[in-house]
Tab-separated table of C-alpha atoms in Angstrom:
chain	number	residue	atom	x	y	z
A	1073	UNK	CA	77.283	97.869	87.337
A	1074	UNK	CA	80.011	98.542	84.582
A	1075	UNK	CA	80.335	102.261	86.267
A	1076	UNK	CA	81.695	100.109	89.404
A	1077	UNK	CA	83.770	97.584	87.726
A	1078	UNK	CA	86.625	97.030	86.265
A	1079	UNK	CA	88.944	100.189	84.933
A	1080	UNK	CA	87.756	103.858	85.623
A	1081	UNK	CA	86.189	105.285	82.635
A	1082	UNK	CA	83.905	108.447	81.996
A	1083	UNK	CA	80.056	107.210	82.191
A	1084	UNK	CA	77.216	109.746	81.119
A	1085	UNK	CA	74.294	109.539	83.095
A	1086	UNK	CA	71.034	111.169	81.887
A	1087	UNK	CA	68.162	111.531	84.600
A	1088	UNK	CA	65.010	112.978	83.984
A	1089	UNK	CA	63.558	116.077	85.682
A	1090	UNK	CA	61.044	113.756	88.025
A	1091	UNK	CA	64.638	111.731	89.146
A	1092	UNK	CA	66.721	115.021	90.285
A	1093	UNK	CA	63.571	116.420	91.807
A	1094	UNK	CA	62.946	113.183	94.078
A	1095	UNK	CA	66.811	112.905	94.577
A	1096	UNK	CA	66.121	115.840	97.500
A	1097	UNK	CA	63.804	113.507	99.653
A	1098	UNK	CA	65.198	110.301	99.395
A	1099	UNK	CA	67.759	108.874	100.982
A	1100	UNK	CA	71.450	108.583	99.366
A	1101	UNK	CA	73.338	105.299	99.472
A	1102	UNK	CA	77.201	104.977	99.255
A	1103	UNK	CA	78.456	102.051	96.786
A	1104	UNK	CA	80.787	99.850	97.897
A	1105	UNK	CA	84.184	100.585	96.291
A	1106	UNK	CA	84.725	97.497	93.829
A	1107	UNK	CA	87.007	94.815	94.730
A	1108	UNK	CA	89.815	94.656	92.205
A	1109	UNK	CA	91.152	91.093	91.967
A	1110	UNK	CA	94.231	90.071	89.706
A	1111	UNK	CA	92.782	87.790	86.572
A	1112	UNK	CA	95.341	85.533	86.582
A	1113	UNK	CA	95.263	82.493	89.053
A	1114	UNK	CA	98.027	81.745	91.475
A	1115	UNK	CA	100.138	79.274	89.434
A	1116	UNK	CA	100.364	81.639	86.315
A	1117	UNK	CA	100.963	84.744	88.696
A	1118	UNK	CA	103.754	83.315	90.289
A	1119	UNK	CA	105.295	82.034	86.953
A	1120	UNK	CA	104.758	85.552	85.583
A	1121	UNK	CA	106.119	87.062	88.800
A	1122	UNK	CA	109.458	84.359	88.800
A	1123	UNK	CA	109.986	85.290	85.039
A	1124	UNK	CA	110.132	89.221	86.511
A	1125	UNK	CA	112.177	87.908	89.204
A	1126	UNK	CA	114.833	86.898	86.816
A	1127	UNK	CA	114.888	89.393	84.440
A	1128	UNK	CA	115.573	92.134	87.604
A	1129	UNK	CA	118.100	89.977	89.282
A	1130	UNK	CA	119.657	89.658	85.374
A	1131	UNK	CA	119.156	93.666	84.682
A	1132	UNK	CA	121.948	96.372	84.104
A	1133	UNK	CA	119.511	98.707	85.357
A	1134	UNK	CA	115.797	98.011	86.017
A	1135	UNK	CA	113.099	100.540	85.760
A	1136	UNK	CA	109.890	100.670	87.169
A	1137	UNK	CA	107.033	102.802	85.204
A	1138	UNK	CA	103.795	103.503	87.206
A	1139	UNK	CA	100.911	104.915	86.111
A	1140	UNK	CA	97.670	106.452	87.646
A	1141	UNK	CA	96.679	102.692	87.848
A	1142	UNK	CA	99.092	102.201	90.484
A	1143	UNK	CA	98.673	104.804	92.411
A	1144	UNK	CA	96.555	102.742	95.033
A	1145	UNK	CA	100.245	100.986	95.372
A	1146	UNK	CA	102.121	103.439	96.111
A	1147	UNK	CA	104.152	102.065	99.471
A	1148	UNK	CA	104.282	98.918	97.238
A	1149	UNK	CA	106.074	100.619	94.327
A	1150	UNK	CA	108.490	101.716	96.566
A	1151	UNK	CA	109.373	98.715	98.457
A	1152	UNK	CA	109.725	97.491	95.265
A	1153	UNK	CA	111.580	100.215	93.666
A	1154	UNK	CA	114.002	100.035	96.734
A	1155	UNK	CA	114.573	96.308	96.901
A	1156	UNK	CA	116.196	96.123	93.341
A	1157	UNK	CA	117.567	99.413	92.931
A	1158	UNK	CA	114.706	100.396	89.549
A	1159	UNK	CA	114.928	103.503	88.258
A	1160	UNK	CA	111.430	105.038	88.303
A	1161	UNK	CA	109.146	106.989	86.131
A	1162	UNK	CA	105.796	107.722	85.444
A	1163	UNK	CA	103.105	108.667	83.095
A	1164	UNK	CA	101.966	112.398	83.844
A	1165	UNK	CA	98.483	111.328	85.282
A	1166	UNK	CA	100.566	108.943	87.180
A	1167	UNK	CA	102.688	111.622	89.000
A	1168	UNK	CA	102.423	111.143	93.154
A	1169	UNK	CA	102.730	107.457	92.656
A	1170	UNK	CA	105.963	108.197	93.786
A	1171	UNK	CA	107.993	110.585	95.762
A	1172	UNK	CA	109.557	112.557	93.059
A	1173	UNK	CA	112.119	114.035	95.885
A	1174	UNK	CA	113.083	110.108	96.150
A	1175	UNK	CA	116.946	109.142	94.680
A	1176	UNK	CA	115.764	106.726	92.603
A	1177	UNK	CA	113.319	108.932	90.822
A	1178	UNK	CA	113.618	109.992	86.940
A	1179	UNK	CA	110.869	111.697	85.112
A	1180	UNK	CA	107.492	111.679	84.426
A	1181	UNK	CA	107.819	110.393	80.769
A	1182	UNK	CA	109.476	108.023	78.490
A	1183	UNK	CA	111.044	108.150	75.121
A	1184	UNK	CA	111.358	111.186	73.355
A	1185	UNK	CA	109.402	113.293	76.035
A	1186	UNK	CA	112.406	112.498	78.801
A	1187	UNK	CA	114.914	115.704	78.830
A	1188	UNK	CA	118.323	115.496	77.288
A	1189	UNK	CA	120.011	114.770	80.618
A	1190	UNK	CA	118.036	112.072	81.177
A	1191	UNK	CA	118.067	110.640	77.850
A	1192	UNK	CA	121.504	108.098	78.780
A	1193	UNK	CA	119.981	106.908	82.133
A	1194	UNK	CA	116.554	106.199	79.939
A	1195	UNK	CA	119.059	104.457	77.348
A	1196	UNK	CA	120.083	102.370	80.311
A	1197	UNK	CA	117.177	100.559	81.590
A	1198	UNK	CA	117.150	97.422	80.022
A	1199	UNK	CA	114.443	95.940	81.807
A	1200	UNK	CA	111.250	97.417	82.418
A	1201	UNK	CA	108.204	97.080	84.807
A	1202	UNK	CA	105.023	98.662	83.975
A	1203	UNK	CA	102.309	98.992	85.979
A	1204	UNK	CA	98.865	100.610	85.811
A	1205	UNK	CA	99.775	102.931	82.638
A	1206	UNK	CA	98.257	102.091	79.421
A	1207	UNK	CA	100.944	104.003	77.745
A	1208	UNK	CA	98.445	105.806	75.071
A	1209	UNK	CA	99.880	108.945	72.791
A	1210	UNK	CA	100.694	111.192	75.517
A	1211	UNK	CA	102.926	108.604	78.006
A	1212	UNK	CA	104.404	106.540	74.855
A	1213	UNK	CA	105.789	110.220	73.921
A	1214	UNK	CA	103.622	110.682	70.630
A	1215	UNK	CA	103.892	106.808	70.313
A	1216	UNK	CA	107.695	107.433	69.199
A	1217	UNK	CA	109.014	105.555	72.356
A	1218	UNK	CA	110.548	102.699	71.349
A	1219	UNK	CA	109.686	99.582	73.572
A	1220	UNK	CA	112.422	98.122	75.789
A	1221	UNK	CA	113.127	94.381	74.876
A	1222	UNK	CA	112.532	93.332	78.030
A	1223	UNK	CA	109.256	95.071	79.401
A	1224	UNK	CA	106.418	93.021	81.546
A	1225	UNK	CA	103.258	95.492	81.183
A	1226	UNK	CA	100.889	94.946	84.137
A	1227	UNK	CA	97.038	96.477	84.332
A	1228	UNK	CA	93.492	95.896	85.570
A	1229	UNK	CA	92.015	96.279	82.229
A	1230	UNK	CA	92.899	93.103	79.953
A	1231	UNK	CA	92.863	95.488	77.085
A	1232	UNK	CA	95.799	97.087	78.170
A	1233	UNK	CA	98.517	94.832	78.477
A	1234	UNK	CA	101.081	95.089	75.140
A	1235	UNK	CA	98.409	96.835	73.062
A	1236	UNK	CA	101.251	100.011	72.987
A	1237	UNK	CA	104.205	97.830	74.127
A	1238	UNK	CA	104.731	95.643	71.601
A	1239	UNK	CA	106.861	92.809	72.807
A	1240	UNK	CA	106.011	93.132	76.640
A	1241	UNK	CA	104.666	90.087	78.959
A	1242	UNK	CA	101.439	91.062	79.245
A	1243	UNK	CA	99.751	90.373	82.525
A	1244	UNK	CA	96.135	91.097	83.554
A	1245	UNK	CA	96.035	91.946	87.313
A	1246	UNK	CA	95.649	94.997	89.837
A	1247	UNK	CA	98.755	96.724	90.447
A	1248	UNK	CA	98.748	96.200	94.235
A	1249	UNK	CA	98.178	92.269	93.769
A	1250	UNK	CA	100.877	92.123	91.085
A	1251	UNK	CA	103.284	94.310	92.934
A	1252	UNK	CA	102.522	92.399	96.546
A	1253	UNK	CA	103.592	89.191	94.871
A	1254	UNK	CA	106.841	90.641	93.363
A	1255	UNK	CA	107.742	92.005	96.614
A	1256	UNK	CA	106.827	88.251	98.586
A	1257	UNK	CA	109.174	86.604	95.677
A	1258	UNK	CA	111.544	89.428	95.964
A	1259	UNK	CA	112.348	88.734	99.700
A	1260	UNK	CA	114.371	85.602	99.649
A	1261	UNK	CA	116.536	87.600	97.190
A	1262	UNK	CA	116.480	90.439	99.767
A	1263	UNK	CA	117.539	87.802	102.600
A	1264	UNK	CA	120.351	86.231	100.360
A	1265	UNK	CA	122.036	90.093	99.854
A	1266	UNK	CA	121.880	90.741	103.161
């Protein structure tokens, strides 16, 4: 059960001789993938989504930083990328999340780790969205990123959320459920632009 739950981890399986020798004559069953639900219920997602909602629409230059979490939200990301103009990153394991040949693609890194002709942009963003990166050594460049001071930190695991972003709204959902709600509170903004 925990193999099939929750985040993706390594699991270590040991079978014994008799197991892998009976595996040949009996039958193999597929799991069901698991169903990944957001934690939070509907009134606090849609506060947490209206507080991102105002810190975009209040934003110099918005940023959206995706991880291999969100990679199952992909077309999301970029509807959402697209509707308010965020410059996006990602962690390396998070690279494909988004089309890196996209214009409003940066870098696969943050902090320290981003090249020198990206460091302005980076200096920029003054509101960030994470989403499915836990933002360990490696992504939080060495952990000598500095932490926007406006940063909402989304992920499955309720571990993740502001344990390496100090500061950051931390919300406990899937990427795709957070992501589908900022886009459905994102439209009436859309609609008023256009």
């Amino acid at each position: 059960a925990v193999a099939r739950s929750g985040c993706p981890n390594p699991v270590a399986v040991r079978l014994t001789r008799a197991a892998i020798s009976s595996w040949a004559e009996a039958p193999v069953a597929t799991p069901a993938a698991p169903v990944l639900e957001a934690h939070l219920g509907e009134a606090e997602m849609q506060k947490v989504v209206g507080s991102a909602v105002t810190a975009l629409k209040g934003a110099k230059q918005p940023r959206l930083h995706l991880g291999v979490g969100a990679a199952g939200a992909a077309s999301l990301a970029r509807q959402v990328a697209e509707l308010t103009g965020c410059m996006v990153s990602t962690t390396f394991s998070g690279k494909g999340t988004f089309p890196e040949s996209h214009p409003l693609w940066m870098w696969p890194a943050v902090g320290h780790a981003v090249p020198p002709a990206f460091k302005q942009a980076e200096a920029s963003c003054d509101v960030w969205i994470i989403v499915g990166a836990r933002m360990g050594e490696l992504s939080a460049a060495h952990y000598r990123w500095n932490a926007p001071r406006v940063a909402f930190h989304v992920d499955i695991d309720p571990s993740v959320p502001g344990a390496n972003v100090k500061g950051a709204i931390q919300i406990v959902a899937d990427a795709a459920v957070f992501l589908a709600a900022l886009l459905r509170a994102l439209e009436p903004e859309k609609a008023a632009m256009s």
